mmCIF file of C-alpha atoms in Angstrom:
data_model
loop_
_atom_site.group_PDB
_atom_site.id
_atom_site.type_symbol
_atom_site.label_atom_id
_atom_site.label_comp_id
_atom_site.label_asym_id
_atom_site.label_seq_id
_atom_site.Cartn_x
_atom_site.Cartn_y
_atom_site.Cartn_z
ATOM 1 C CA MET A 1 0.086 0.118 0.012
ATOM 2 C CA LYS A 2 1.648 3.119 -1.305
ATOM 3 C CA LEU A 3 1.476 6.401 0.509
ATOM 4 C CA THR A 4 1.617 9.962 -1.132
ATOM 5 C CA VAL A 5 3.133 12.481 1.745
ATOM 6 C CA SER A 6 3.364 15.756 0.639
ATOM 7 C CA PRO A 7 6.367 17.728 1.481
ATOM 8 C CA ALA A 8 4.401 21.060 3.124
ATOM 9 C CA ALA A 9 2.388 18.159 5.253
ATOM 10 C CA SER A 10 5.587 17.160 6.989
ATOM 11 C CA GLU A 11 6.847 20.599 7.488
ATOM 12 C CA SER A 12 3.902 21.808 8.899
ATOM 13 C CA THR A 13 3.662 19.162 11.525
ATOM 14 C CA ALA A 14 7.283 18.829 12.025
ATOM 15 C CA LYS A 15 7.577 20.524 15.748
ATOM 16 C CA ARG A 16 5.445 17.773 18.031
ATOM 17 C CA PRO A 17 4.583 20.097 21.030
ATOM 18 C CA GLY A 18 6.033 18.561 24.538
ATOM 19 C CA VAL A 19 9.189 16.324 25.125
ATOM 20 C CA PRO A 20 11.206 15.294 22.294
ATOM 21 C CA LEU A 21 10.620 12.254 20.393
ATOM 22 C CA SER A 22 13.803 10.922 21.209
ATOM 23 C CA ALA A 23 12.878 10.705 24.500
ATOM 24 C CA ASP A 24 10.169 8.273 23.960
ATOM 25 C CA ARG A 25 12.686 5.959 22.112
ATOM 26 C CA LYS A 26 15.009 6.358 25.282
ATOM 27 C CA LEU A 27 12.012 5.442 27.351
ATOM 28 C CA SER A 28 11.074 2.531 25.079
ATOM 29 C CA LEU A 29 14.529 1.018 25.067
ATOM 30 C CA VAL A 30 14.943 1.458 28.878
ATOM 31 C CA LEU A 31 11.415 -0.492 29.253
ATOM 32 C CA MET A 32 12.162 -3.401 26.937
ATOM 33 C CA VAL A 33 15.540 -3.979 29.187
ATOM 34 C CA LEU A 34 13.819 -3.696 32.409
ATOM 35 C CA PHE A 35 11.401 -6.132 31.210
ATOM 36 C CA PRO A 36 13.473 -9.473 31.010
ATOM 37 C CA ILE A 37 15.496 -7.739 34.799
ATOM 38 C CA CYS A 38 12.133 -8.249 36.004
ATOM 39 C CA THR A 39 11.429 -11.840 35.014
ATOM 40 C CA PHE A 40 14.806 -12.676 36.290
ATOM 41 C CA ALA A 41 13.957 -11.210 40.003
ATOM 42 C CA VAL A 42 10.817 -12.648 40.290
ATOM 43 C CA THR A 43 10.557 -16.414 40.759
ATOM 44 C CA ASN A 44 6.476 -16.924 41.196
ATOM 45 C CA SER A 45 5.589 -18.222 38.327
ATOM 46 C CA PHE A 46 2.412 -16.669 38.804
ATOM 47 C CA TYR A 47 3.830 -13.255 38.334
ATOM 48 C CA LYS A 48 6.178 -14.013 35.472
ATOM 49 C CA SER A 49 2.771 -14.636 34.170
ATOM 50 C CA VAL A 50 0.997 -11.829 34.802
ATOM 51 C CA LEU A 51 4.331 -10.196 33.348
ATOM 52 C CA VAL A 52 4.162 -11.915 30.150
ATOM 53 C CA LEU A 53 0.551 -10.874 29.470
ATOM 54 C CA SER A 54 1.366 -7.424 30.376
ATOM 55 C CA MET A 55 3.991 -7.521 27.368
ATOM 56 C CA ILE A 56 0.921 -8.997 25.345
ATOM 57 C CA ASN A 57 -1.132 -6.064 26.281
ATOM 58 C CA ALA A 58 1.637 -4.081 25.150
ATOM 59 C CA ILE A 59 1.747 -4.403 21.637
ATOM 60 C CA ALA A 60 -2.473 -4.235 21.353
ATOM 61 C CA ALA A 61 -2.001 -1.136 22.974
ATOM 62 C CA VAL A 62 1.269 0.519 20.583
ATOM 63 C CA GLY A 63 -1.379 -0.693 17.672
ATOM 64 C CA LEU A 64 -4.090 1.538 19.087
ATOM 65 C CA CYS A 65 -1.544 4.187 20.089
ATOM 66 C CA LEU A 66 -0.945 4.782 16.632
ATOM 67 C CA MET A 67 -4.380 4.836 15.442
ATOM 68 C CA LEU A 68 -5.826 7.246 18.324
ATOM 69 C CA GLY A 69 -2.858 9.077 19.018
ATOM 70 C CA PHE A 70 -0.787 9.804 15.982
ATOM 71 C CA ALA A 71 -4.235 9.794 13.643
ATOM 72 C CA GLY A 72 -7.240 10.515 15.764
ATOM 73 C CA GLU A 73 -8.666 7.278 14.593
ATOM 74 C CA ILE A 74 -11.240 6.528 17.751
ATOM 75 C CA SER A 75 -11.765 2.187 17.928
ATOM 76 C CA ILE A 76 -13.882 -0.235 20.479
ATOM 77 C CA GLY A 77 -13.546 -2.675 18.691
ATOM 78 C CA GLN A 78 -10.026 -3.615 18.625
ATOM 79 C CA ALA A 79 -11.156 -7.178 20.680
ATOM 80 C CA ALA A 80 -12.581 -8.193 17.354
ATOM 81 C CA PHE A 81 -8.883 -7.920 16.318
ATOM 82 C CA TYR A 82 -7.276 -9.653 19.030
ATOM 83 C CA GLY A 83 -9.818 -12.553 18.349
ATOM 84 C CA LEU A 84 -9.406 -12.632 14.859
ATOM 85 C CA GLY A 85 -5.355 -13.378 15.638
ATOM 86 C CA ALA A 86 -6.763 -15.780 18.585
ATOM 87 C CA TYR A 87 -8.755 -17.512 17.013
ATOM 88 C CA VAL A 88 -6.752 -17.897 13.321
ATOM 89 C CA THR A 89 -3.760 -18.861 14.977
ATOM 90 C CA ALA A 90 -5.688 -21.572 16.369
ATOM 91 C CA TYR A 91 -7.381 -22.791 13.558
ATOM 92 C CA LEU A 92 -4.297 -23.078 11.851
ATOM 93 C CA ALA A 93 -2.238 -24.854 14.309
ATOM 94 C CA ASN A 94 -4.903 -27.160 14.917
ATOM 95 C CA GLN A 95 -6.586 -28.165 11.356
ATOM 96 C CA PHE A 96 -3.071 -27.764 9.273
ATOM 97 C CA HIS A 97 -0.712 -28.268 11.611
ATOM 98 C CA ILE A 98 1.158 -25.284 10.663
ATOM 99 C CA GLU A 99 4.073 -23.870 13.090
ATOM 100 C CA PRO A 100 3.183 -21.857 15.809
ATOM 101 C CA ALA A 101 5.075 -18.939 14.648
ATOM 102 C CA LEU A 102 3.952 -19.170 11.025
ATOM 103 C CA ALA A 103 0.335 -19.503 12.257
ATOM 104 C CA ILE A 104 0.159 -16.121 14.737
ATOM 105 C CA ALA A 105 1.734 -14.381 11.362
ATOM 106 C CA ALA A 106 -1.021 -15.573 9.664
ATOM 107 C CA GLY A 107 -3.088 -14.438 11.960
ATOM 108 C CA ALA A 108 -1.684 -11.055 12.191
ATOM 109 C CA ALA A 109 -2.583 -9.976 8.463
ATOM 110 C CA VAL A 110 -5.868 -11.675 8.533
ATOM 111 C CA ALA A 111 -6.296 -8.678 10.998
ATOM 112 C CA MET A 112 -4.288 -6.074 8.913
ATOM 113 C CA THR A 113 -6.415 -7.503 5.789
ATOM 114 C CA ILE A 114 -9.677 -7.182 7.906
ATOM 115 C CA GLY A 115 -8.621 -3.655 9.751
ATOM 116 C CA TRP A 116 -8.133 -2.229 6.169
ATOM 117 C CA GLY A 117 -10.948 -3.028 4.707
ATOM 118 C CA ILE A 118 -13.561 -1.622 7.206
ATOM 119 C CA SER A 119 -11.192 1.774 7.183
ATOM 120 C CA ARG A 120 -13.082 2.293 3.809
ATOM 121 C CA PRO A 121 -16.453 2.351 4.993
ATOM 122 C CA LEU A 122 -15.684 3.987 7.976
ATOM 123 C CA SER A 123 -12.781 6.752 6.708
ATOM 124 C CA ARG A 124 -15.594 9.950 6.326
ATOM 125 C CA LEU A 125 -16.651 9.468 10.189
ATOM 126 C CA HIS A 126 -15.732 11.131 12.988
ATOM 127 C CA GLU A 127 -15.000 11.138 16.519
ATOM 128 C CA HIS A 128 -18.091 9.694 18.307
ATOM 129 C CA TYR A 129 -19.645 8.844 15.232
ATOM 130 C CA LEU A 130 -15.879 6.375 14.146
ATOM 131 C CA ALA A 131 -16.319 5.478 18.167
ATOM 132 C CA MET A 132 -20.320 4.029 17.427
ATOM 133 C CA ALA A 133 -18.944 2.427 14.273
ATOM 134 C CA THR A 134 -15.962 0.502 15.704
ATOM 135 C CA LEU A 135 -18.048 -0.873 18.950
ATOM 136 C CA ALA A 136 -21.112 -2.154 16.122
ATOM 137 C CA PHE A 137 -17.854 -4.014 14.380
ATOM 138 C CA GLY A 138 -16.527 -4.943 17.962
ATOM 139 C CA ILE A 139 -19.953 -6.559 19.039
ATOM 140 C CA ILE A 140 -20.469 -8.111 15.360
ATOM 141 C CA MET A 141 -17.316 -10.203 15.951
ATOM 142 C CA TYR A 142 -17.810 -10.736 19.229
ATOM 143 C CA ILE A 143 -21.181 -12.770 18.590
ATOM 144 C CA PHE A 144 -19.933 -14.512 15.528
ATOM 145 C CA PHE A 145 -16.846 -15.371 18.010
ATOM 146 C CA ALA A 146 -19.690 -16.617 20.108
ATOM 147 C CA ASN A 147 -22.078 -18.929 18.102
ATOM 148 C CA ALA A 148 -19.274 -19.947 14.797
ATOM 149 C CA ARG A 149 -18.565 -22.884 16.811
ATOM 150 C CA ALA A 150 -16.825 -24.637 14.263
ATOM 151 C CA PHE A 151 -14.325 -21.923 14.025
ATOM 152 C CA THR A 152 -13.969 -20.844 17.367
ATOM 153 C CA GLY A 153 -15.531 -23.191 19.861
ATOM 154 C CA GLY A 154 -18.144 -20.777 20.682
ATOM 155 C CA LEU A 155 -18.185 -19.883 24.607
ATOM 156 C CA ASP A 156 -18.059 -23.728 25.460
ATOM 157 C CA PRO A 157 -15.570 -25.566 25.283
ATOM 158 C CA GLY A 158 -13.843 -22.461 23.460
ATOM 159 C CA ALA A 159 -10.743 -23.249 21.395
ATOM 160 C CA SER A 160 -7.063 -24.656 22.430
ATOM 161 C CA VAL A 161 -3.890 -24.758 21.138
ATOM 162 C CA GLU A 162 -0.877 -27.083 21.897
ATOM 163 C CA ARG A 163 2.348 -26.328 23.356
ATOM 164 C CA PHE A 164 4.334 -23.654 21.358
ATOM 165 C CA MET A 165 7.262 -25.421 19.446
ATOM 166 C CA PHE A 166 9.906 -23.685 17.237
ATOM 167 C CA LEU A 167 12.303 -25.438 15.036
ATOM 168 C CA GLY A 168 11.522 -28.184 17.166
ATOM 169 C CA PHE A 169 11.664 -26.576 21.172
ATOM 170 C CA ASP A 170 9.801 -26.342 23.370
ATOM 171 C CA LEU A 171 9.000 -22.905 24.470
ATOM 172 C CA SER A 172 6.273 -23.328 25.977
ATOM 173 C CA SER A 173 6.897 -22.582 29.540
ATOM 174 C CA MET A 174 6.603 -18.915 31.006
ATOM 175 C CA GLU A 175 10.686 -18.286 31.282
ATOM 176 C CA ARG A 176 10.787 -19.487 27.950
ATOM 177 C CA TYR A 177 7.707 -18.191 26.169
ATOM 178 C CA PHE A 178 8.756 -14.420 27.977
ATOM 179 C CA TRP A 179 11.361 -14.422 24.939
ATOM 180 C CA VAL A 180 8.948 -14.959 22.642
ATOM 181 C CA VAL A 181 6.720 -12.305 23.437
ATOM 182 C CA TRP A 182 9.781 -10.007 24.202
ATOM 183 C CA VAL A 183 11.141 -10.469 20.639
ATOM 184 C CA ALA A 184 7.542 -9.569 19.192
ATOM 185 C CA LEU A 185 7.278 -6.530 21.463
ATOM 186 C CA GLY A 186 10.430 -5.517 20.050
ATOM 187 C CA LEU A 187 9.500 -5.395 16.912
ATOM 188 C CA SER A 188 5.805 -3.610 17.464
ATOM 189 C CA VAL A 189 8.057 -0.998 18.895
ATOM 190 C CA LEU A 190 10.392 -0.794 16.033
ATOM 191 C CA VAL A 191 7.563 -0.596 13.601
ATOM 192 C CA ALA A 192 5.764 1.985 15.930
ATOM 193 C CA GLY A 193 8.468 3.933 16.652
ATOM 194 C CA ASN A 194 10.033 4.084 12.606
ATOM 195 C CA ILE A 195 6.151 5.480 11.532
ATOM 196 C CA ALA A 196 5.892 8.070 14.450
ATOM 197 C CA SER A 197 9.284 9.265 13.310
ATOM 198 C CA THR A 198 8.832 9.851 9.611
ATOM 199 C CA GLN A 199 7.126 11.768 7.262
ATOM 200 C CA VAL A 200 4.263 9.354 7.723
ATOM 201 C CA GLY A 201 3.682 9.756 11.270
ATOM 202 C CA ARG A 202 3.370 14.094 10.926
ATOM 203 C CA SER A 203 1.276 13.328 8.103
ATOM 204 C CA LEU A 204 -1.036 11.046 10.689
ATOM 205 C CA LEU A 205 -0.908 13.907 13.347
ATOM 206 C CA ALA A 206 -1.611 16.730 10.628
ATOM 207 C CA VAL A 207 -4.715 14.236 9.833
ATOM 208 C CA LYS A 208 -5.810 14.165 13.327
ATOM 209 C CA MET A 209 -5.557 18.021 13.597
ATOM 210 C CA SER A 210 -7.667 19.119 10.407
ATOM 211 C CA ALA A 211 -8.453 16.247 7.589
ATOM 212 C CA SER A 212 -9.632 19.118 5.121
ATOM 213 C CA ALA A 213 -6.460 20.696 6.499
ATOM 214 C CA ALA A 214 -4.160 17.637 6.014
ATOM 215 C CA ALA A 215 -6.228 16.979 2.600
ATOM 216 C CA SER A 216 -5.588 20.562 1.523
ATOM 217 C CA VAL A 217 -1.485 20.231 1.204
ATOM 218 C CA GLY A 218 -1.076 16.785 -0.391
ATOM 219 C CA VAL A 219 -2.000 14.438 2.005
ATOM 220 C CA ASP A 220 -3.915 11.882 0.966
ATOM 221 C CA VAL A 221 -6.218 11.297 4.102
ATOM 222 C CA VAL A 222 -8.253 7.701 2.985
ATOM 223 C CA ARG A 223 -4.931 6.289 2.307
ATOM 224 C CA MET A 224 -3.870 7.750 5.587
ATOM 225 C CA LYS A 225 -6.674 6.113 7.858
ATOM 226 C CA ALA A 226 -6.428 3.232 5.845
ATOM 227 C CA PHE A 227 -2.819 2.244 6.819
ATOM 228 C CA VAL A 228 -2.854 3.431 10.334
ATOM 229 C CA PHE A 229 -6.517 0.660 11.058
ATOM 230 C CA ALA A 230 -4.074 -1.807 9.043
ATOM 231 C CA ILE A 231 -1.435 -1.568 10.634
ATOM 232 C CA GLY A 232 -3.217 -1.356 14.413
ATOM 233 C CA ALA A 233 -5.398 -4.091 13.525
ATOM 234 C CA LEU A 234 -2.263 -6.081 12.219
ATOM 235 C CA LEU A 235 -0.501 -5.621 16.301
ATOM 236 C CA THR A 236 -3.928 -6.338 17.617
ATOM 237 C CA GLY A 237 -3.698 -9.708 15.804
ATOM 238 C CA LEU A 238 -0.387 -10.117 16.553
ATOM 239 C CA SER A 239 -1.242 -9.816 20.466
ATOM 240 C CA GLY A 240 -4.139 -12.211 20.103
ATOM 241 C CA GLY A 241 -2.070 -14.561 18.448
ATOM 242 C CA LEU A 242 0.521 -14.575 21.276
ATOM 243 C CA TYR A 243 -2.633 -14.514 23.743
ATOM 244 C CA ALA A 244 -3.758 -18.012 22.200
ATOM 245 C CA TYR A 245 -0.476 -19.675 22.873
ATOM 246 C CA PHE A 246 -0.364 -17.607 26.255
ATOM 247 C CA ALA A 247 -4.123 -18.965 27.478
ATOM 248 C CA ARG A 248 -3.844 -22.470 25.520
ATOM 249 C CA SER A 249 -7.445 -22.718 26.031
ATOM 250 C CA PHE A 250 -9.877 -19.932 25.763
ATOM 251 C CA ASN A 251 -13.300 -18.805 24.850
ATOM 252 C CA ALA A 252 -15.370 -15.799 22.985
ATOM 253 C CA GLY A 253 -16.055 -14.165 26.498
ATOM 254 C CA THR A 254 -12.467 -13.184 26.314
ATOM 255 C CA PHE A 255 -12.887 -10.852 23.422
ATOM 256 C CA GLY A 256 -15.793 -8.936 24.461
ATOM 257 C CA ILE A 257 -15.898 -4.888 24.587
ATOM 258 C CA GLY A 258 -14.720 -4.860 28.233
ATOM 259 C CA TYR A 259 -11.094 -5.999 26.653
ATOM 260 C CA SER A 260 -11.373 -2.841 23.659
ATOM 261 C CA ILE A 261 -12.135 -0.036 26.521
ATOM 262 C CA GLU A 262 -8.912 -1.955 28.822
ATOM 263 C CA LEU A 263 -6.833 -1.046 25.703
ATOM 264 C CA LEU A 264 -8.282 2.368 25.676
ATOM 265 C CA MET A 265 -7.563 2.836 29.427
ATOM 266 C CA MET A 266 -4.182 1.760 28.542
ATOM 267 C CA VAL A 267 -2.998 4.317 25.437
ATOM 268 C CA VAL A 268 -5.178 7.178 27.697
ATOM 269 C CA LEU A 269 -3.451 6.458 30.881
ATOM 270 C CA GLY A 270 0.250 6.211 29.606
ATOM 271 C CA SER A 271 -0.061 8.691 26.673
ATOM 272 C CA LEU A 272 -1.228 9.382 23.447
ATOM 273 C CA THR A 273 1.485 10.372 21.614
ATOM 274 C CA ARG A 274 4.083 8.083 23.250
ATOM 275 C CA VAL A 275 4.989 4.236 22.395
ATOM 276 C CA SER A 276 6.513 3.889 25.142
ATOM 277 C CA GLY A 277 3.244 5.680 26.884
ATOM 278 C CA ALA A 278 1.484 2.848 25.891
ATOM 279 C CA ILE A 279 3.522 0.002 26.906
ATOM 280 C CA VAL A 280 3.362 1.660 30.863
ATOM 281 C CA GLY A 281 -0.210 2.204 30.735
ATOM 282 C CA ALA A 282 -0.411 -1.595 29.701
ATOM 283 C CA PHE A 283 1.969 -2.510 32.583
ATOM 284 C CA ILE A 284 -0.191 -0.502 34.990
ATOM 285 C CA ILE A 285 -3.516 -1.640 33.454
ATOM 286 C CA THR A 286 -2.612 -5.415 33.769
ATOM 287 C CA ILE A 287 -0.952 -5.078 37.146
ATOM 288 C CA LEU A 288 -3.064 -3.159 39.294
ATOM 289 C CA PRO A 289 -5.438 -5.585 39.616
ATOM 290 C CA VAL A 290 -3.413 -8.146 40.663
ATOM 291 C CA VAL A 291 -2.398 -5.851 43.255
ATOM 292 C CA PHE A 292 -4.988 -4.654 44.464
ATOM 293 C CA GLU A 293 -6.039 -7.737 45.224
ATOM 294 C CA GLN A 294 -5.161 -8.033 48.767
ATOM 295 C CA PHE A 295 -8.317 -5.161 49.018
ATOM 296 C CA GLU A 296 -10.655 -7.522 48.448
ATOM 297 C CA ASP A 297 -14.209 -5.883 48.070
ATOM 298 C CA TYR A 298 -12.830 -2.698 47.941
ATOM 299 C CA LYS A 299 -10.551 -3.865 45.251
ATOM 300 C CA THR A 300 -12.816 -1.660 42.582
ATOM 301 C CA LEU A 301 -12.974 1.150 44.478
ATOM 302 C CA VAL A 302 -9.799 1.677 45.072
ATOM 303 C CA PHE A 303 -8.624 0.803 41.423
ATOM 304 C CA GLY A 304 -10.584 3.739 40.501
ATOM 305 C CA ILE A 305 -9.493 6.117 42.979
ATOM 306 C CA THR A 306 -6.183 5.518 41.437
ATOM 307 C CA MET A 307 -7.211 5.851 37.928
ATOM 308 C CA VAL A 308 -9.140 9.353 39.125
ATOM 309 C CA LEU A 309 -6.299 10.292 40.310
ATOM 310 C CA ILE A 310 -3.695 9.854 37.881
ATOM 311 C CA MET A 311 -6.082 11.195 35.020
ATOM 312 C CA LYS A 312 -6.296 13.885 37.491
ATOM 313 C CA PHE A 313 -2.865 15.424 37.758
ATOM 314 C CA MET A 314 -1.709 13.855 34.798
ATOM 315 C CA PRO A 315 -3.704 14.580 32.229
ATOM 316 C CA SER A 316 -2.024 14.274 28.706
ATOM 317 C CA GLY A 317 -1.035 10.502 30.407
ATOM 318 C CA LEU A 318 1.362 9.313 32.726
ATOM 319 C CA VAL A 319 4.541 8.916 30.834
ATOM 320 C CA GLU A 320 3.808 12.280 29.124
ATOM 321 C CA GLY A 321 3.745 13.797 32.851
ATOM 322 C CA VAL A 322 6.779 11.936 34.017
ATOM 323 C CA LEU A 323 8.821 13.485 31.073
ATOM 324 C CA SER A 324 7.653 17.440 31.091
ATOM 325 C CA LEU A 325 7.938 16.738 34.841
ATOM 326 C CA GLY A 326 11.540 16.143 34.769
ATOM 327 C CA GLU A 327 12.546 18.566 31.467
ATOM 328 C CA ARG A 328 11.086 21.406 33.994
ATOM 329 C CA LEU A 329 13.567 20.074 36.807
ATOM 330 C CA LEU A 330 16.469 19.740 34.138
ATOM 331 C CA ARG A 331 15.387 23.712 33.112
ATOM 332 C CA GLY A 332 14.942 24.913 36.637
ATOM 333 C CA LYS A 333 18.393 23.454 37.612
ATOM 334 C CA ARG A 334 20.111 25.073 34.463
ATOM 335 C CA ASN A 335 18.853 28.186 35.486
#
């Protein structure tokens, strides 16, 4: 898919507000280094599995960050792509005995193709109209997952996959599967970071600010929206395929509207325009319910209060707020 980007559009959006993009790349690198350190430090297998799940969620959150933060395309139907990635992966692995890595790649490709396809009729919708349309798509796909028993297994018994094998090696244990997910997250961050730092990323920001203004300076708005929808669906489908081998057994209940809302929370909480923010947001939303288990009946209340406080004092996102605070402190010391 060839994208047409006008030099004028690139120059008009060259200056991004806030902390320089290089800070985002550096923080993303730091996070990628911290994940292996955490898995070596944690000995409990349950906490290792939570860490792996947070990285799987981070891949999907990075995809939504590109859609929402860079292009302004709000989607509440990401769970559909997540489910497509998981079910296509499981179906290919079980019915055709395809290697797990290839099955995951195929699931991500199917999700990307459908994401590109639905972007065409949705390209003229904006704001809450787009949100409602993607919500409807997510609900339709959930109904399909719940009733297409021949393909998905429905709500009961659901779908299941064998152990994750790669070149004859069993990588299904959490200690080994961690590295599979870690590599996938690294590739996702690399793809998203390159998109964000190029003319394509700047043109997406132009589309977000004003589609008509972007079109007037040569940006192909329809293709840009199709591109970002396809990439967002690709990364979400990839995370779904990885989840299939993480859970080993799952049903349609996993891919309801609730997961789409969780992804939205991850991006809004971390940062709308920082890839590193999507990773941090995914980690927080995945980890906090486990941390608050000790509060038992008050878990939901404490979780909600924590979210409200973060959004109150850091409305631009946790990562954006911390980086901006650090920049102000450094500026104050220099003065």
